[in-house]
Amino acid sequence: MTLIIIYIVVCLLIILYIAVFAFTLRSQSSRQDKLTLHIGKKLKELPLDDLNSAKWTQFQADMVVSGRNINKLHCYDEALQTFARNEEWAAVYFPTMEESYLQLARHYQHVYGQERVYFVHHVSQYAKYFTNRRLFEILLSFMNRRNIFEREGVLQALYLFGDISLIKEGLHKISSINKFHHSKLIADGLLKVNPVNDELTEALWDDFLEYPGSIQVGIIKYIQGTSGAYRDKFYKYLENDNGDLDIRLNMIRYFRKYPYEPIYPYLLAMLEGKEESQVEYRIVAAHTLVAFPGKRTVQALQKALKDCDWYVRVNASQSLLALNVSMEELEEVFGGDDRFAKEILAYHLTVKEGQLHE
Amino acid sequence: MSEYIVPFIQFNAVFFIFFAMVYTTFLFSSVIYSFFKLSTYYRMKVLGIDLKHDYYFPVSIIVPAYNEEITIKSTIDSLVGLDYRNYEILVVDDGSKDATSQNAIETYDLKKVTRPFPIKLKSQKVVEIYEGYVNHVKVILVKKENGGKGDALNAGINVSNFPYFVTIDADSMLQKDALRNIMQPVMRDETTIAVGGLIRISQTGKFVDGVPVSFELPWNPIVSMQAVEYERSFLASRIFMNRFNNNLIISGAFGLFKKSAVIQVGGYNSETLGEDMDLVMRLILHFTKKKEKFRIDYEPAAVCWTQVPHQFSDLRKQRRRWYLGLFQSLTTYREIGVGLKRGTTFLFSYYYYVFFEFLAPFIELMGVLNIVLCAYLGLLYAPYMLRLYLLYLLFSFIVTLTAFFLRIFVQNRQYQMKNVWRAILVILMETLVYRYVLSWIRITAFVGYRKRKHDWGIIQRTSQDINNN
């Protein structure tokens, strides 16, 4: 009984600690609101026409100190948001504050955890206003094996800063730590680089083979969204039968948006391939052939309506209708004996003719 | 004979105390761990640290429905306004005898279509399909012959268009950001094949435009005590188990699955009473044997609000079904417990469910019988036993109280003082009464059960609206 009582007392002490901790968290909220207002007032008083004034010096010094505390940094961020909406103001403010940010970044090189993640997140929001490369070089050093939020935050900062060599280095860093980073995040992020430029695309393509699969797919998706100048390069890559299936399929999809005549015979061959292992190619080929209108395409797609794989049929049906094939040509299918082919085509025709209104 | 009985009684007593200590220690540890984890987690949400993406994976939301004419409209209404770009809603009417389908068709102006679909999973015959758009979201109604919840889900998977699907109950409502949040684990880790969301009780929340604005325990003791139970369960064991990739259950009320993974294991089993746990265990076995890396995750920010039974008879039916489903899953997939070569990571959670969920009511009964036997044999020292029991009750009460209020603090929810007293009273009742009532329901679950596999059970529903409470 004594042991049990001791055990319960220990547990109660732990609960007491938690309760105090929880109350502390809650009581911070009202103090933080006051601090946010105070910082907002200070920001408003900063003279934009005299960047060397004492007010700026004091504010910069204060920011270096309070920015080391995550709660105060959060208050600063909240206060800043209202002012930073004014692009002209932001274009003056952030370059003037760069030295403070640099000092904070050096501080966070030796700090781990949520504080650093939040600092990266904060910088990434305003990265486009900074001019000093050194800040982002330090952020690159933060890229962490474990924390995906930190990795993504650093990448976001690099994308918005727009330095091509830094972006490349960031992607190489992810490759070197061998951690999964989703291709959608990569593609989405690269599309934020402003303005869209061929130099970035070329730089990414130059190192393409050095990146892991998920980054390669992200780059392909990015290229698909920005440039039609890679038809030849993708075609050459596809000529080589080796290579990751996901990468190859994404490259094939590229040709739907940017048709390239030399790939056409390969698409037809893919669609007409019979091996079970080729089903993904048939699916993508049926989807991509819509970019190559013509009688041969229509014939291949009509045949694909009878494919054993469901998704090949669906893509073939949608592609046929997107090609605005005449009803006479569709009659071949409707008059045939394949029930599934007729049904899928009839369904998509119904959707196309707008009987289901979005 | 007494040389056998006394050691037997002593063994039982020690075992019972040991069992109670282990369970309460686990619960306590997991509540403390979960508090810090959730604090960090919600702090990150407040700070805006997450994986932002404009277009996530397209998702099919599958809503199996049986006699849900009262709730189907509010469910669909909550689903068409989600903060997510690319998704569709599939309502699968599993041969309802009421106006579930008529209500959906008339309310949303759905049109009958002749729509072919691949039959990847076995299900009863699909009779009709209706489609339409609501707020640019495609809504599909699948009418089929009755086959049970698992069967309805399989039909929904067959008809769905997208590589991921979410299952929710027909009396449930998703918070606006639920879909975006439940996708986060998939964005973080490509090996994620399933994600469970957080289930909250809709009778405890007030909503404006799909966002909960306040939280209050209702006066109905059945509902209130379930609210306390859910808070403890989701705060504690789910988050704790997730830390070790040891979640064995994804609630059927709200879960995300990778369609290809579910098709590989043959979809939902319509013959079992616990189709959600059955599926997850089958996924675990399948991918472990294939030696393929996989993760089953839990996302506490992905919130689904569901109705719980507010009458005792309905609660009894529900808990009996859950308990029998648990029994079926644990026995069918005992391979997880006896050790797969690479499956040892799930040993902990498997035996947690065996001892602390399945066997617990019987162990408690054994404890009670032991006390009776002691009293009969004159071996009972009542004051000592009473002190021990009161200590145990007190500790259980404190742990539940801690779990309940920690959630409120972590989420920075406003909670009025009058509700605090109500909560304390409910937690006391939950500790003293509800828990033992549930144990009794579980113990008697095996008595006289011959549930028709296609019988969903009729549970009283009330209408609710997440957009305008």
Short mmCIF file of C-alpha atoms in Angstrom, two decimals, chain A residues 1 4-5 7-8 10-12 14-15 17-19 21-23 25-26 28-29 32 70-71 74 78 114 117-118 121 146-149 151-152 156 180-182 184-185 188 192 214 309-311 340 343-344 346-347 350-351 355-358, chain B residues 17 21 24-25 28 32 35-36 39-41 43-44 46-57 111 113-118 120 131-133 136 138 184 186-190 259 384 387-388 391 395 398 402 406 408-409 412-414:
data_model
loop_
_atom_site.label_atom_id
_atom_site.label_comp_id
_atom_site.label_asym_id
_atom_site.label_seq_id
_atom_site.Cartn_x
_atom_site.Cartn_y
_atom_site.Cartn_z
CA MET A 1 0.00 0.00 0.00
CA ILE A 4 1.15 2.44 -4.27
CA ILE A 5 0.69 5.69 -2.40
CA TYR A 7 3.52 5.97 -6.89
CA ILE A 8 0.31 8.01 -6.88
CA VAL A 10 4.73 10.96 -7.89
CA CYS A 11 2.05 10.91 -10.57
CA LEU A 12 0.20 13.77 -8.88
CA ILE A 14 3.83 15.24 -12.52
CA ILE A 15 0.24 16.33 -13.11
CA TYR A 17 3.86 20.28 -13.16
CA ILE A 18 1.80 19.81 -16.31
CA ALA A 19 -0.97 22.01 -14.93
CA PHE A 21 3.04 24.43 -17.58
CA ALA A 22 -0.39 24.56 -19.22
CA PHE A 23 -1.42 27.66 -17.25
CA LEU A 25 1.12 28.66 -21.87
CA ARG A 26 -2.33 30.17 -21.55
CA GLN A 28 1.37 34.00 -22.34
CA SER A 29 -1.36 34.74 -24.83
CA GLN A 32 1.87 38.35 -26.45
CA ILE A 70 10.10 32.08 -30.40
CA ASN A 71 7.17 33.83 -28.72
CA HIS A 74 5.94 35.30 -33.36
CA GLU A 78 2.24 39.16 -36.40
CA GLN A 114 10.74 24.46 -33.20
CA VAL A 117 11.87 25.91 -37.86
CA TYR A 118 9.82 28.98 -37.10
CA HIS A 121 9.37 29.88 -41.87
CA ARG A 146 14.73 14.67 -39.59
CA ASN A 147 12.61 17.73 -39.90
CA ILE A 148 10.70 18.02 -43.15
CA PHE A 149 9.16 21.35 -42.12
CA ARG A 151 13.75 21.44 -45.13
CA GLU A 152 10.65 22.70 -46.88
CA GLN A 156 10.65 27.97 -49.85
CA PHE A 180 12.14 11.74 -49.07
CA HIS A 181 10.82 15.09 -50.25
CA HIS A 182 7.58 14.97 -52.19
CA LYS A 184 4.57 17.95 -55.56
CA LEU A 185 6.30 20.14 -52.98
CA ASP A 188 5.05 23.72 -56.52
CA LYS A 192 7.15 30.13 -57.19
CA SER A 214 11.14 12.30 -56.23
CA ASP A 309 -7.18 -2.44 -68.34
CA TRP A 310 -9.87 -0.11 -67.08
CA TYR A 311 -7.74 3.04 -66.99
CA PHE A 340 -17.66 -1.87 -71.85
CA GLU A 343 -20.68 2.19 -72.00
CA ILE A 344 -17.56 4.17 -71.19
CA ALA A 346 -21.54 6.83 -73.86
CA TYR A 347 -20.86 8.00 -70.31
CA THR A 350 -22.99 12.45 -71.71
CA VAL A 351 -20.57 14.36 -69.52
CA GLN A 355 -26.02 16.78 -69.29
CA LEU A 356 -24.26 16.93 -65.97
CA HIS A 357 -23.75 20.59 -65.25
CA GLU A 358 -20.91 21.62 -63.02
CA ILE B 17 -3.25 -5.25 -8.84
CA MET B 21 -1.04 -0.69 -12.19
CA THR B 24 -3.05 3.03 -15.36
CA THR B 25 0.70 3.58 -15.81
CA PHE B 28 -0.89 8.05 -17.46
CA ILE B 32 1.61 13.00 -20.43
CA PHE B 35 0.13 16.49 -23.91
CA PHE B 36 3.65 17.52 -24.86
CA SER B 39 1.32 21.15 -27.41
CA THR B 40 4.18 21.13 -29.89
CA TYR B 41 1.86 20.16 -32.65
CA ARG B 43 1.93 25.38 -31.48
CA MET B 44 3.21 24.64 -34.95
CA VAL B 46 -0.63 28.44 -34.58
CA LEU B 47 2.76 29.47 -35.95
CA GLY B 48 1.67 28.40 -39.42
CA ILE B 49 4.30 25.73 -39.87
CA ASP B 50 2.95 23.03 -42.16
CA LEU B 51 3.42 21.69 -45.67
CA LYS B 52 1.48 24.09 -47.79
CA HIS B 53 0.47 22.97 -51.20
CA ASP B 54 -2.10 24.28 -53.67
CA TYR B 55 -3.07 20.95 -55.15
CA TYR B 56 -2.86 17.88 -53.01
CA PHE B 57 -3.67 14.39 -54.19
CA LYS B 111 -29.09 12.85 -62.45
CA VAL B 113 -26.23 8.02 -65.34
CA THR B 114 -25.19 4.80 -66.97
CA ARG B 115 -21.70 4.78 -65.68
CA PRO B 116 -19.38 1.83 -66.06
CA PHE B 117 -16.77 1.15 -63.41
CA PRO B 118 -14.14 -1.52 -62.78
CA LYS B 120 -11.76 -4.48 -58.34
CA GLU B 131 -24.26 12.20 -60.37
CA GLY B 132 -24.27 15.92 -60.03
CA TYR B 133 -22.18 18.89 -58.97
CA HIS B 136 -18.09 22.51 -58.19
CA LYS B 138 -18.80 16.09 -57.95
CA GLN B 184 -0.18 15.97 -44.46
CA VAL B 186 1.09 11.47 -47.07
CA MET B 187 3.05 14.56 -48.12
CA ARG B 188 5.64 13.88 -45.40
CA ASP B 189 6.17 10.22 -46.08
CA GLU B 190 5.52 8.43 -49.36
CA LYS B 259 -6.71 2.85 -52.89
CA TYR B 384 -7.59 -2.49 3.21
CA ARG B 387 -8.70 1.80 0.57
CA LEU B 388 -7.01 0.14 -2.37
CA LEU B 391 -7.06 4.80 -4.45
CA PHE B 395 -6.12 7.75 -9.69
CA ILE B 398 -7.38 12.13 -11.93
CA THR B 402 -6.05 15.46 -16.67
CA LEU B 406 -5.23 19.14 -21.03
CA ILE B 408 -8.81 22.09 -23.66
CA PHE B 409 -5.63 23.89 -22.66
CA ASN B 412 -6.76 27.01 -26.21
CA ARG B 413 -10.48 26.41 -26.14
CA GLN B 414 -12.71 28.65 -24.09
#
